[in-house]
Coordinates of C-alpha atoms in Angstrom, one line a residue:
M153 CA 142.2 145.9 147.6
I154 CA 140.7 146.9 144.2
Q155 CA 143.9 145.9 142.5
E156 CA 143.8 143.0 144.1
N157 CA 140.3 141.8 143.6
L158 CA 141.0 142.8 139.7
S159 CA 144.1 140.3 139.9
A160 CA 142.2 137.7 141.4
L161 CA 139.2 138.0 139.0
R162 CA 141.4 137.9 135.9
A163 CA 143.1 134.8 137.3
D164 CA 139.7 133.2 137.5
I165 CA 138.6 134.4 134.0
M166 CA 141.9 132.8 132.7
K167 CA 141.1 130.0 134.1
I168 CA 137.4 129.3 133.3
C169 CA 138.6 129.8 129.7
Q170 CA 141.5 127.0 129.8
A171 CA 138.9 124.9 131.2
C172 CA 136.1 125.1 128.4
G173 CA 139.0 125.8 125.5
R174 CA 138.4 129.8 125.2
N175 CA 141.2 132.5 125.0
P176 CA 140.4 135.1 128.1
E177 CA 141.7 137.9 125.8
D178 CA 138.4 137.2 123.7
I179 CA 136.7 138.9 127.1
T180 CA 136.2 142.0 127.5
L181 CA 135.7 143.0 131.5
V182 CA 132.9 145.8 132.1
G183 CA 133.7 147.0 135.9
V184 CA 130.3 147.9 137.0
T185 CA 130.9 150.9 139.1
K186 CA 127.2 151.2 140.7
F187 CA 128.4 150.6 144.4
A188 CA 131.9 152.1 144.0
T189 CA 133.4 155.6 144.6
G190 CA 135.1 157.9 142.6
E191 CA 138.3 157.0 143.9
D192 CA 137.5 152.9 143.4
I193 CA 136.9 153.2 140.4
R194 CA 140.2 155.8 140.1
E195 CA 142.0 152.7 141.9
A196 CA 140.8 150.3 139.0
I197 CA 141.4 152.1 136.0
Q198 CA 145.2 152.9 137.1
A199 CA 145.0 149.0 137.7
G200 CA 144.3 148.6 134.5
L201 CA 140.6 148.4 134.2
T202 CA 139.8 149.9 130.3
D203 CA 136.2 149.4 130.3
I204 CA 133.7 150.7 133.0
G205 CA 129.6 151.0 133.3
E206 CA 127.0 152.5 135.3
N207 CA 123.4 152.6 135.5
K208 CA 121.6 155.9 135.8
A209 CA 123.0 159.1 133.9
Q210 CA 123.0 161.7 136.8
V211 CA 124.7 159.4 138.9
A212 CA 127.4 158.8 136.1
R213 CA 127.6 162.6 135.7
D214 CA 128.7 163.0 138.7
K215 CA 131.5 160.2 138.9
F216 CA 132.5 161.2 136.1
L217 CA 134.0 164.8 136.7
T218 CA 135.5 163.3 139.8
L219 CA 137.6 161.5 136.9
K220 CA 137.9 163.6 134.3
D221 CA 141.7 163.2 133.8
L222 CA 141.2 159.6 133.4
T223 CA 137.9 158.8 131.7
A224 CA 139.3 159.0 127.9
R225 CA 141.1 156.0 129.0
V226 CA 138.5 154.0 129.4
K227 CA 135.1 152.7 127.5
K228 CA 132.2 153.9 129.4
H229 CA 128.9 151.9 129.1
M230 CA 125.3 152.7 130.0
I231 CA 123.8 149.5 131.2
G232 CA 121.1 150.0 133.3
H233 CA 117.4 150.6 131.9
L234 CA 117.3 153.8 130.2
Q235 CA 114.2 156.3 129.5
T236 CA 114.0 158.4 126.6
N237 CA 114.2 161.8 128.8
K238 CA 117.8 161.2 129.5
V239 CA 119.1 160.1 125.9
K240 CA 120.6 163.1 125.5
L241 CA 122.7 163.3 129.0
V242 CA 123.8 159.6 127.9
L243 CA 124.8 160.6 124.7
D244 CA 127.3 163.1 126.2
L245 CA 128.5 160.8 129.2
F246 CA 128.8 157.0 127.8
D247 CA 130.5 154.9 124.7
M248 CA 128.3 152.5 124.6
I249 CA 124.5 152.1 125.2
Q250 CA 123.8 148.1 126.4
S251 CA 120.2 148.7 127.3
V252 CA 118.2 149.6 124.2
D253 CA 115.1 147.6 124.4
S254 CA 112.3 148.9 122.4
L255 CA 112.1 150.9 119.0
H256 CA 111.0 154.3 120.7
L257 CA 114.2 153.9 122.4
A258 CA 116.5 153.6 119.2
Q259 CA 114.2 156.4 117.7
E260 CA 115.0 158.6 120.3
I261 CA 119.0 158.1 119.8
Q262 CA 118.9 158.5 116.3
K263 CA 117.1 161.4 116.8
Q264 CA 119.4 163.1 118.9
A265 CA 123.0 161.2 117.6
E266 CA 121.6 162.7 114.2
K267 CA 121.3 166.2 115.9
R268 CA 125.0 165.5 117.2
Q269 CA 126.4 164.4 114.0
H270 CA 127.4 161.4 116.1
R271 CA 126.8 157.2 115.5
T272 CA 126.4 155.8 118.9
D273 CA 127.2 152.0 119.6
I274 CA 124.4 150.3 121.3
L275 CA 123.7 146.7 122.3
I276 CA 120.1 145.3 122.2
Q277 CA 118.8 143.7 125.4
V278 CA 116.8 140.4 125.0
D279 CA 114.8 139.2 128.0
C280 CA 116.0 135.3 128.0
A281 CA 114.3 135.1 131.5
G282 CA 111.3 135.6 130.4
E283 CA 110.7 137.5 133.7
E284 CA 107.9 140.2 134.3
Q285 CA 110.5 142.2 136.1
K286 CA 113.1 142.2 133.3
F287 CA 113.5 145.1 130.9
G288 CA 114.4 143.5 127.3
V289 CA 112.9 143.4 124.1
P290 CA 111.0 139.7 124.4
E291 CA 113.5 136.8 123.0
Q292 CA 111.0 136.0 120.3
E293 CA 110.8 139.6 118.7
A294 CA 114.6 140.4 119.0
M295 CA 115.4 139.7 115.1
G296 CA 112.2 142.0 114.7
L297 CA 113.9 144.5 116.2
I298 CA 117.5 144.7 115.3
E299 CA 115.8 144.6 111.5
Q300 CA 114.3 147.9 112.8
V301 CA 117.3 149.4 114.5
S302 CA 119.5 148.6 111.4
R303 CA 117.6 151.4 109.1
M304 CA 118.9 154.2 111.5
N305 CA 122.4 155.6 110.2
R306 CA 123.6 157.0 113.2
I307 CA 123.5 153.6 115.3
R308 CA 125.2 150.9 115.1
I309 CA 124.5 147.5 116.5
C310 CA 127.4 146.2 118.0
G311 CA 125.6 142.8 119.8
L312 CA 123.2 141.8 122.3
M313 CA 122.9 141.7 126.5
T314 CA 120.8 139.9 128.6
I315 CA 120.7 139.3 132.2
A316 CA 119.8 135.9 133.6
P317 CA 117.6 135.2 136.5
F318 CA 119.2 135.8 139.9
T319 CA 118.9 132.3 141.1
E320 CA 120.7 129.1 143.1
D321 CA 119.4 127.0 140.3
T322 CA 122.5 127.1 137.7
E323 CA 120.5 125.6 135.1
V324 CA 118.1 128.5 134.8
I325 CA 120.9 130.2 134.5
R326 CA 122.4 128.2 131.7
N327 CA 119.5 127.9 130.2
C328 CA 119.0 131.5 129.4
F329 CA 122.6 132.2 128.2
R330 CA 122.3 129.3 126.2
K331 CA 119.3 131.0 124.7
A332 CA 121.0 134.0 124.1
K333 CA 123.7 132.9 123.0
A334 CA 122.2 130.9 120.2
L335 CA 119.8 134.5 118.9
Y336 CA 123.2 136.3 119.3
D337 CA 124.5 133.6 116.5
K338 CA 121.6 133.7 114.4
A339 CA 121.4 137.6 114.4
G340 CA 124.9 137.1 113.2
T341 CA 124.5 135.2 110.5
E342 CA 121.1 136.9 109.1
F343 CA 122.3 140.0 109.7
R344 CA 126.1 139.5 108.4
P345 CA 126.1 142.1 105.2
V346 CA 123.5 144.6 106.6
P347 CA 125.2 148.0 107.3
H348 CA 125.0 149.2 111.3
V349 CA 124.8 145.5 112.2
E350 CA 128.5 144.8 113.3
L351 CA 127.5 142.0 116.0
R352 CA 130.9 141.4 118.3
Y353 CA 129.7 141.5 121.7
L354 CA 127.3 139.0 123.8
S355 CA 127.4 140.9 127.0
M356 CA 126.2 138.6 129.8
G357 CA 127.7 137.4 133.2
M358 CA 127.7 139.4 136.4
T359 CA 129.6 138.5 139.6
H360 CA 127.1 135.2 140.6
D361 CA 127.6 133.9 137.3
Y362 CA 129.7 135.1 135.4
T363 CA 131.5 131.4 135.0
I364 CA 128.2 129.8 133.8
A365 CA 128.3 133.0 131.2
I366 CA 132.3 132.1 129.9
Q367 CA 130.9 128.4 129.1
E368 CA 128.2 129.5 127.1
G369 CA 129.7 131.7 125.2
S370 CA 129.8 135.6 126.6
N371 CA 132.5 137.6 125.5
M372 CA 131.8 140.7 127.5
L373 CA 131.3 140.5 131.1
R374 CA 129.4 143.2 133.8
I375 CA 131.3 142.9 136.9
G376 CA 130.5 144.8 140.3
T377 CA 130.6 143.5 143.5
A378 CA 133.8 141.1 142.5
I379 CA 136.1 144.0 141.7
F380 CA 134.4 147.3 144.0
R381 CA 133.7 144.8 147.4

């Protein structure tokens, strides 16, 4: 079933890309394993999934233990809200942190990465929805945070991540994604010559809104239900 779900999802992504003049090969698909079992994840990896994302470090640790023969084949993304006391564990488990939303968190990542003599890839999570319950640096403060984090030699800023409001109003979703894309383009221009900033990913779009996300410029989707339903 998971293999069939992945095939159907990839076909749909290709169709959407063709309709808006984009190359589907430019889209990175991150399978969100929040509600998936270890065997579900194993099946998805064997079906060709190259990136997986988890929301909680402790849950990821347990799942990854059952997949240690396969985890080298996939890139692992921390996509949930991250507290500073979990940074050490996250650095041991994940290849990328998509949810960096404060200077304080970045400083802790820098500190722990320095101890490991390791460089950590991150995305800056931006709140383009303006909702109080959403995590993410406020849109108007994002450029300042990028500038501050760019001074940290053990962190590489690889792009931005955002979460649209969960609503049936497609124009609200589209407006959120357009704001994120505009910010991504602006940051890409202003920080192009800056060390430790290599903006390659705009992570936006989940099962319920990935069509709009692709149309508005996303090149990284975080999809759970459509794969592991």
